[in-house]
Amino acid sequence: MKKIYCDISATTPLNEKVIDLMTSIHKSTFGNPSSIHKYGQESHAVIEKARIETAKALNCHQEEIIFTASGTEANNIALEGFVEPNNHIISTTYEHPSVMNVIKNLETKGAKLTLLKPNEDGKIDPKKIEKEISKNTKLITVMFANNELGSINNIKEISKIAQKHKVILHVDAVQCIGKFPVDLNKLKIDMMSLSAHKFYGPKGVGALFIRKGINLKTILNGGGQELNLRPGTENISGIAGLGLAISMAYNNMKENMSYIKKLERLFIKELDNYKIKYILHIKDRLPGVLAIAFPKIDGQSLLISLDLKGIAVSFGSACSSGATKASQILLDTGINEELAKNTLRISFGKIHTEDDIRYVAKQLSIILKRLGKKFDA
Ligand code: PLP
């Protein structure tokens, strides 16, 4: 059976060149990067090369990058390491749990929290952020692009507001790295988290950008690696994989993005050709990420039917009992419960061919027909 993975926002497969690099490092570069001997120096050099590659891609200084074990860990280190008990934090209702659960935990320790809902366009209004700033506001943490909607926040505007009011801005950029250029010299972000497995790098490796001058408390205690913020013997091959993956993502950004946008247009055209009724929730969004509703069709059932045809997509959220539940993120943007339950996230990437896209659209049309819920556009 043909298998097509259309869940690029959840994770990406490893790039072949990244696999080769990591395999060669696994085989030959095993010294402890903290050891003084040649073996250690070789491993240390691999990590520093990746740091240079990451800093070059993001246009920041290499001393401003620390490697972590995930995007989740980067978010934890930034937020817990910065916030003091009486600080006011401004964030959003649709942050990833690796931000949301940290700030909720900080709230139990005395921090004050203001959570803003996205607008209908899936974005956070920068003016609403500015309105909430008070003298105790020390941190704004807003995701660059939302993982479920693909909507992109106006981080440039938010960073200007943060600067104006001397508030630190942390950005969870896990979803957008590799999907559009993020230039830290132009954008006055203070801390930014990323994760290699979203841009064809390995799982279990992330990075945190910490602008010079920002001091974080140590939340993990150990041997002092990574500015004593992420102690523990480094994942040498994973870090090297992140470095190569981010370099490739930035070097080929234009071509990849225009290719993915072309695939997206083809998909929409195919849906129209099959006269499938659909609603695309967000207009201005990450290339290849579609939060798309098929009215009157239960999203979870559609996901399972597609999976049986070898096509992997994703559905907003499912509660622990396994029953489907409308995604709160979709509800927060004003989408009604019924339509939220009809919504899937389909995400395409550079791995797909035009034939893949045609196949997905065709299978969708067959399944929707079988479910007896196909409507004229
Ligand atoms: N932040 C966002 C927006 C994400 O989408 C994800 C992963 O899906 C994470 C953080 C967590 O990254 P990681 O899987 O590397 O822990």
Short mmCIF file of C-alpha atoms and ligand atoms in Angstrom, two decimals:
data_model
loop_
_atom_site.label_atom_id
_atom_site.label_comp_id
_atom_site.label_asym_id
_atom_site.label_seq_id
_atom_site.Cartn_x
_atom_site.Cartn_y
_atom_site.Cartn_z
CA MET A 1 0.00 0.00 0.00
CA LYS A 2 1.15 3.52 -0.80
CA LYS A 3 2.12 5.42 2.36
CA ILE A 4 2.06 9.20 2.48
CA TYR A 5 3.04 11.07 5.59
CA CYS A 6 1.20 14.39 5.76
CA ASP A 7 1.96 15.30 9.35
CA ILE A 8 5.06 17.44 8.85
CA SER A 9 4.00 19.74 11.71
CA ALA A 10 4.17 16.82 14.15
CA THR A 11 7.63 15.78 13.08
CA THR A 12 9.74 15.35 9.95
CA PRO A 13 11.71 12.38 8.68
CA LEU A 14 15.49 12.68 8.91
CA ASN A 15 17.25 14.14 5.91
CA GLU A 16 19.57 11.56 4.26
CA LYS A 17 22.62 13.79 4.62
CA VAL A 18 21.84 14.27 8.30
CA ILE A 19 21.59 10.49 8.72
CA ASP A 20 24.99 10.04 7.05
CA LEU A 21 26.63 12.70 9.19
CA MET A 22 25.15 11.34 12.41
CA THR A 23 26.11 7.77 11.49
CA SER A 24 29.70 8.76 10.85
CA ILE A 25 29.83 10.65 14.16
CA HIS A 26 28.30 7.70 16.00
CA LYS A 27 31.01 5.48 14.55
CA SER A 28 34.03 7.68 15.06
CA THR A 29 33.49 10.60 17.40
CA PHE A 30 32.71 9.21 20.81
CA GLY A 31 34.99 11.13 23.16
CA ASN A 32 33.46 13.07 26.02
CA PRO A 33 33.37 16.69 24.79
CA SER A 34 34.56 17.82 28.23
CA SER A 35 37.68 15.60 28.14
CA ILE A 36 40.97 17.35 27.50
CA HIS A 37 42.50 14.64 25.25
CA LYS A 38 42.18 14.49 21.46
CA TYR A 39 39.04 12.33 21.59
CA GLY A 40 37.34 14.94 23.71
CA GLN A 41 38.60 17.76 21.53
CA GLU A 42 37.16 16.08 18.42
CA SER A 43 33.72 15.81 20.01
CA HIS A 44 33.96 19.36 21.33
CA ALA A 45 34.79 20.57 17.81
CA VAL A 46 31.69 18.83 16.41
CA ILE A 47 29.48 20.66 18.90
CA GLU A 48 31.10 24.02 18.27
CA LYS A 49 30.72 23.57 14.51
CA ALA A 50 26.99 22.97 15.00
CA ARG A 51 26.80 26.05 17.22
CA ILE A 52 28.41 28.14 14.49
CA GLU A 53 26.01 26.71 11.88
CA THR A 54 23.00 27.43 14.09
CA ALA A 55 24.15 30.97 14.88
CA LYS A 56 24.89 31.65 11.22
CA ALA A 57 21.42 30.49 10.17
CA LEU A 58 19.68 32.56 12.83
CA ASN A 59 22.06 35.52 12.46
CA CYS A 60 23.14 35.68 16.09
CA HIS A 61 26.38 35.05 18.02
CA GLN A 62 27.44 31.50 18.66
CA GLU A 63 27.77 32.27 22.41
CA GLU A 64 24.04 32.98 22.38
CA ILE A 65 23.11 29.39 21.47
CA ILE A 66 22.86 26.49 23.91
CA PHE A 67 21.90 22.99 22.88
CA THR A 68 19.14 21.22 24.74
CA ALA A 69 17.45 17.82 24.65
CA SER A 70 14.30 19.15 22.96
CA GLY A 71 12.16 22.17 22.21
CA THR A 72 10.34 21.31 25.43
CA GLU A 73 13.54 21.53 27.43
CA ALA A 74 14.53 24.81 25.76
CA ASN A 75 11.16 26.31 26.77
CA ASN A 76 11.53 25.06 30.35
CA ILE A 77 15.09 26.39 30.70
CA ALA A 78 14.12 29.81 29.34
CA LEU A 79 10.93 30.33 31.32
CA GLU A 80 11.80 28.75 34.63
CA GLY A 81 15.28 30.17 34.45
CA PHE A 82 14.04 33.71 33.97
CA VAL A 83 10.84 34.19 35.96
CA GLU A 84 10.90 35.28 39.62
CA PRO A 85 7.95 34.49 41.94
CA ASN A 86 6.32 37.95 41.84
CA ASN A 87 6.75 38.55 38.10
CA HIS A 88 3.87 39.18 35.74
CA ILE A 89 3.94 37.06 32.56
CA ILE A 90 1.93 37.75 29.43
CA SER A 91 1.31 34.77 27.18
CA THR A 92 -1.41 33.19 25.07
CA THR A 93 -4.07 30.55 25.53
CA TYR A 94 -2.69 28.51 22.64
CA GLU A 95 0.90 27.90 23.66
CA HIS A 96 2.32 24.40 23.39
CA PRO A 97 2.13 22.45 26.70
CA SER A 98 5.90 22.88 27.08
CA VAL A 99 5.24 26.59 27.62
CA MET A 100 1.72 26.46 29.05
CA ASN A 101 2.47 23.92 31.78
CA VAL A 102 5.64 25.75 32.80
CA ILE A 103 3.93 29.12 33.19
CA LYS A 104 0.98 27.51 35.00
CA ASN A 105 3.50 25.95 37.36
CA LEU A 106 5.21 29.33 37.81
CA GLU A 107 1.78 30.76 38.68
CA THR A 108 1.51 28.31 41.58
CA LYS A 109 4.82 29.73 42.83
CA GLY A 110 3.50 33.29 42.85
CA ALA A 111 3.90 34.58 39.30
CA LYS A 112 0.94 36.45 37.81
CA LEU A 113 -0.31 35.23 34.47
CA THR A 114 -2.26 36.94 31.69
CA LEU A 115 -3.28 34.68 28.82
CA LEU A 116 -4.55 36.22 25.60
CA LYS A 117 -6.78 34.44 23.11
CA PRO A 118 -6.03 34.44 19.39
CA ASN A 119 -8.23 36.44 17.04
CA GLU A 120 -10.25 34.85 14.25
CA ASP A 121 -7.18 34.94 12.03
CA GLY A 122 -5.37 32.74 14.54
CA LYS A 123 -3.04 35.54 15.60
CA ILE A 124 -2.43 37.33 18.86
CA ASP A 125 -3.12 41.05 18.61
CA PRO A 126 0.07 42.91 19.61
CA LYS A 127 -2.05 45.84 20.89
CA LYS A 128 -3.76 43.54 23.37
CA ILE A 129 -0.33 42.54 24.66
CA GLU A 130 0.68 46.17 25.11
CA LYS A 131 -2.54 46.90 27.02
CA GLU A 132 -1.74 44.21 29.56
CA ILE A 133 1.78 45.42 30.35
CA SER A 134 2.17 46.75 33.90
CA LYS A 135 5.20 47.66 35.99
CA ASN A 136 5.48 44.05 37.21
CA THR A 137 5.45 42.57 33.71
CA LYS A 138 8.82 40.95 33.20
CA LEU A 139 8.18 38.44 30.45
CA ILE A 140 6.13 38.03 27.30
CA THR A 141 6.14 34.53 25.85
CA VAL A 142 4.36 34.09 22.52
CA MET A 143 4.78 31.34 19.96
CA PHE A 144 5.95 32.37 16.50
CA ALA A 145 3.62 30.02 14.65
CA ASN A 146 0.83 27.94 16.09
CA ASN A 147 1.25 24.18 15.83
CA GLU A 148 -2.42 23.46 15.17
CA LEU A 149 -3.46 26.38 12.98
CA GLY A 150 -0.20 27.23 11.26
CA SER A 151 -0.99 30.92 11.92
CA ILE A 152 2.01 33.22 12.21
CA ASN A 153 2.23 35.88 14.90
CA ASN A 154 3.51 39.37 14.27
CA ILE A 155 6.63 38.86 16.35
CA LYS A 156 8.26 41.95 14.87
CA GLU A 157 5.51 44.14 16.29
CA ILE A 158 5.43 42.24 19.58
CA SER A 159 9.21 42.58 19.95
CA LYS A 160 8.99 46.35 19.44
CA ILE A 161 6.38 46.55 22.19
CA ALA A 162 8.51 44.39 24.49
CA GLN A 163 11.55 46.60 23.85
CA LYS A 164 9.60 49.80 24.36
CA HIS A 165 8.41 48.61 27.77
CA LYS A 166 11.70 46.89 28.68
CA VAL A 167 10.01 43.50 28.96
CA ILE A 168 11.86 40.32 27.98
CA LEU A 169 10.38 38.45 25.02
CA HIS A 170 10.63 34.66 24.70
CA VAL A 171 9.42 33.07 21.48
CA ASP A 172 8.68 29.41 20.92
CA ALA A 173 9.80 29.13 17.29
CA VAL A 174 9.64 25.34 17.16
CA GLN A 175 7.04 25.29 14.37
CA CYS A 176 8.48 27.92 12.09
CA ILE A 177 12.22 27.25 11.81
CA GLY A 178 12.89 26.17 8.25
CA LYS A 179 9.49 27.37 7.08
CA PHE A 180 10.41 31.05 6.78
CA PRO A 181 13.58 32.95 7.61
CA VAL A 182 13.95 34.10 11.21
CA ASP A 183 16.73 36.69 11.53
CA LEU A 184 17.66 37.44 15.13
CA ASN A 185 19.66 40.48 14.15
CA LYS A 186 16.54 42.10 12.74
CA LEU A 187 14.04 40.71 15.23
CA LYS A 188 14.62 41.84 18.79
CA ILE A 189 13.66 38.57 20.40
CA ASP A 190 15.43 37.94 23.73
CA MET A 191 15.07 34.16 23.94
CA MET A 192 13.94 31.69 21.31
CA SER A 193 13.41 27.92 21.38
CA LEU A 194 13.77 25.51 18.49
CA SER A 195 13.68 21.77 17.90
CA ALA A 196 15.63 19.82 15.26
CA HIS A 197 12.96 17.23 14.47
CA LYS A 198 10.70 19.88 12.94
CA PHE A 199 13.24 20.70 10.22
CA TYR A 200 14.41 17.25 9.09
CA GLY A 201 16.88 16.89 11.94
CA PRO A 202 16.91 14.33 14.75
CA LYS A 203 14.42 13.99 17.59
CA GLY A 204 15.59 14.72 21.11
CA VAL A 205 17.72 17.75 20.22
CA GLY A 206 16.80 21.38 20.51
CA ALA A 207 18.41 24.73 21.03
CA LEU A 208 17.77 27.89 22.97
CA PHE A 209 18.89 31.32 21.85
CA ILE A 210 19.64 33.60 24.80
CA ARG A 211 20.54 37.15 23.82
CA LYS A 212 23.77 38.48 25.36
CA GLY A 213 23.11 40.18 28.66
CA ILE A 214 20.24 37.92 29.74
CA ASN A 215 21.07 35.82 32.76
CA LEU A 216 19.11 32.71 33.52
CA LYS A 217 19.02 30.73 36.77
CA THR A 218 20.21 27.15 36.50
CA ILE A 219 17.22 24.82 36.74
CA LEU A 220 19.12 21.59 36.03
CA ASN A 221 22.14 20.83 38.18
CA GLY A 222 25.11 18.94 36.90
CA GLY A 223 28.52 19.26 35.33
CA GLY A 224 28.19 22.76 33.94
CA GLN A 225 27.86 22.04 30.21
CA GLU A 226 26.07 24.51 27.92
CA LEU A 227 26.67 27.57 30.12
CA ASN A 228 25.58 25.46 33.09
CA LEU A 229 22.01 25.76 31.80
CA ARG A 230 21.77 22.33 30.22
CA PRO A 231 24.31 20.21 32.05
CA GLY A 232 24.89 16.59 31.03
CA THR A 233 27.18 14.97 28.49
CA GLU A 234 26.14 16.31 25.13
CA ASN A 235 24.32 14.39 22.41
CA ILE A 236 27.18 14.90 19.95
CA SER A 237 25.66 13.32 16.85
CA GLY A 238 22.25 14.83 17.51
CA ILE A 239 23.71 18.31 17.89
CA ALA A 240 25.72 17.84 14.69
CA GLY A 241 22.49 16.72 13.00
CA LEU A 242 20.72 19.87 14.19
CA GLY A 243 23.56 22.03 12.85
CA LEU A 244 23.47 20.44 9.42
CA ALA A 245 19.67 20.38 9.28
CA ILE A 246 19.33 24.08 10.13
CA SER A 247 22.04 25.02 7.60
CA MET A 248 20.27 23.09 4.87
CA ALA A 249 16.89 24.51 5.86
CA TYR A 250 18.20 28.07 5.55
CA ASN A 251 20.28 27.48 2.43
CA ASN A 252 17.34 25.99 0.53
CA MET A 253 14.58 28.04 2.13
CA LYS A 254 13.34 29.90 -0.96
CA GLU A 255 13.18 26.84 -3.21
CA ASN A 256 11.57 24.68 -0.54
CA MET A 257 8.96 27.26 0.34
CA SER A 258 7.93 27.98 -3.22
CA TYR A 259 7.78 24.24 -3.92
CA ILE A 260 5.59 23.62 -0.87
CA LYS A 261 3.30 26.51 -1.77
CA LYS A 262 2.97 25.00 -5.23
CA LEU A 263 1.96 21.67 -3.68
CA GLU A 264 -0.56 23.46 -1.52
CA ARG A 265 -2.12 25.17 -4.54
CA LEU A 266 -2.27 21.84 -6.34
CA PHE A 267 -4.02 20.24 -3.38
CA ILE A 268 -6.66 22.98 -3.27
CA LYS A 269 -7.15 22.71 -7.02
CA GLU A 270 -7.61 18.94 -6.73
CA LEU A 271 -10.14 19.36 -3.91
CA ASP A 272 -12.04 21.80 -6.10
CA ASN A 273 -11.86 19.42 -9.08
CA TYR A 274 -13.40 16.68 -6.94
CA LYS A 275 -16.02 19.22 -5.77
CA ILE A 276 -15.16 18.51 -2.17
CA LYS A 277 -16.61 20.97 0.30
CA TYR A 278 -13.97 22.27 2.69
CA ILE A 279 -13.17 25.28 4.83
CA LEU A 280 -9.59 26.45 5.21
CA HIS A 281 -9.50 28.15 8.58
CA ILE A 282 -6.44 30.37 8.40
CA LYS A 283 -5.40 32.48 5.43
CA ASP A 284 -1.98 33.75 6.45
CA ARG A 285 -0.18 30.65 7.63
CA LEU A 286 2.94 28.51 7.46
CA PRO A 287 3.55 27.08 3.99
CA GLY A 288 2.10 23.60 3.72
CA VAL A 289 0.12 23.66 6.98
CA LEU A 290 -3.61 23.40 6.49
CA ALA A 291 -6.16 23.48 9.28
CA ILE A 292 -9.02 22.31 7.10
CA ALA A 293 -12.59 21.37 7.92
CA PHE A 294 -14.73 19.02 5.89
CA PRO A 295 -18.22 20.09 7.04
CA LYS A 296 -20.38 17.40 8.64
CA ILE A 297 -17.53 14.89 8.56
CA ASP A 298 -16.16 13.77 11.90
CA GLY A 299 -12.45 14.57 11.80
CA GLN A 300 -11.40 11.58 13.87
CA SER A 301 -13.26 9.14 11.58
CA LEU A 302 -11.76 10.80 8.53
CA LEU A 303 -8.28 10.56 10.04
CA ILE A 304 -8.75 6.82 10.63
CA SER A 305 -10.13 6.24 7.12
CA LEU A 306 -7.16 8.10 5.63
CA ASP A 307 -4.78 6.13 7.81
CA LEU A 308 -6.26 2.90 6.44
CA LYS A 309 -5.31 4.22 3.00
CA GLY A 310 -1.76 4.90 4.20
CA ILE A 311 -2.22 8.66 4.59
CA ALA A 312 -1.16 10.18 7.91
CA VAL A 313 -2.75 13.46 9.01
CA SER A 314 -3.64 14.81 12.43
CA PHE A 315 -6.70 15.79 14.44
CA GLY A 316 -6.72 18.64 16.98
CA SER A 317 -6.93 16.82 20.28
CA ALA A 318 -8.38 13.71 21.87
CA CYS A 319 -9.24 13.37 25.54
CA SER A 320 -7.74 10.59 27.61
CA SER A 321 -10.80 8.32 27.29
CA GLY A 322 -10.18 8.22 23.54
CA ALA A 323 -13.39 10.06 22.73
CA THR A 324 -12.95 12.97 20.38
CA LYS A 325 -13.22 16.47 21.65
CA ALA A 326 -13.16 19.76 19.76
CA SER A 327 -9.82 21.48 19.87
CA GLN A 328 -9.82 24.38 22.33
CA ILE A 329 -7.45 26.25 20.04
CA LEU A 330 -9.95 26.16 17.20
CA LEU A 331 -12.79 27.14 19.56
CA ASP A 332 -10.75 30.09 20.82
CA THR A 333 -10.50 31.47 17.29
CA GLY A 334 -14.31 31.53 17.14
CA ILE A 335 -14.86 28.33 15.16
CA ASN A 336 -17.99 26.52 16.36
CA GLU A 337 -17.71 23.15 18.09
CA GLU A 338 -19.19 21.17 15.21
CA LEU A 339 -16.78 22.63 12.67
CA ALA A 340 -13.85 22.22 15.06
CA LYS A 341 -14.67 18.50 15.22
CA ASN A 342 -14.67 18.41 11.41
CA THR A 343 -11.18 19.88 11.24
CA LEU A 344 -7.97 18.08 10.37
CA ARG A 345 -4.43 19.36 10.19
CA ILE A 346 -2.83 18.29 6.95
CA SER A 347 0.79 19.33 6.62
CA PHE A 348 2.90 18.97 3.50
CA GLY A 349 6.65 19.32 3.12
CA LYS A 350 9.52 19.08 0.69
CA ILE A 351 9.35 15.26 0.86
CA HIS A 352 6.12 15.22 -1.14
CA THR A 353 5.70 14.93 -4.87
CA GLU A 354 2.83 16.26 -6.97
CA ASP A 355 1.66 12.65 -7.37
CA ASP A 356 1.48 12.32 -3.58
CA ILE A 357 -0.75 15.38 -3.42
CA ARG A 358 -3.02 14.06 -6.17
CA TYR A 359 -3.23 10.71 -4.39
CA VAL A 360 -4.22 12.35 -1.08
CA ALA A 361 -6.92 14.44 -2.76
CA LYS A 362 -8.24 11.41 -4.64
CA GLN A 363 -8.40 9.25 -1.52
CA LEU A 364 -10.12 12.07 0.33
CA SER A 365 -12.76 12.29 -2.37
CA ILE A 366 -13.34 8.51 -2.28
CA ILE A 367 -13.57 8.43 1.50
CA LEU A 368 -15.86 11.45 1.71
CA LYS A 369 -18.10 9.89 -0.93
CA ARG A 370 -18.18 6.60 0.95
CA LEU A 371 -19.10 8.41 4.11
CA GLY A 372 -21.96 9.79 2.07
CA LYS A 373 -21.15 13.30 3.07
CA LYS A 374 -19.79 14.81 -0.07
CA PHE A 375 -21.26 18.17 -0.98
CA ASP A 376 -21.06 20.33 -4.01
CA ALA A 377 -18.77 23.29 -3.49
N1 PLP B 1 6.61 23.99 20.84
C1 PLP B 1 5.83 23.75 19.77
C2 PLP B 1 5.08 24.88 19.15
C3 PLP B 1 5.74 22.46 19.25
O1 PLP B 1 4.96 22.23 18.19
C4 PLP B 1 6.47 21.42 19.86
C5 PLP B 1 6.37 20.04 19.37
O2 PLP B 1 5.42 19.62 18.77
C6 PLP B 1 7.28 21.73 20.97
C7 PLP B 1 7.32 23.03 21.42
C8 PLP B 1 8.07 20.69 21.67
O3 PLP B 1 9.22 20.34 20.96
P1 PLP B 1 9.92 18.93 21.27
O4 PLP B 1 9.08 17.89 20.60
O5 PLP B 1 11.28 19.04 20.68
O6 PLP B 1 9.95 18.78 22.73
#
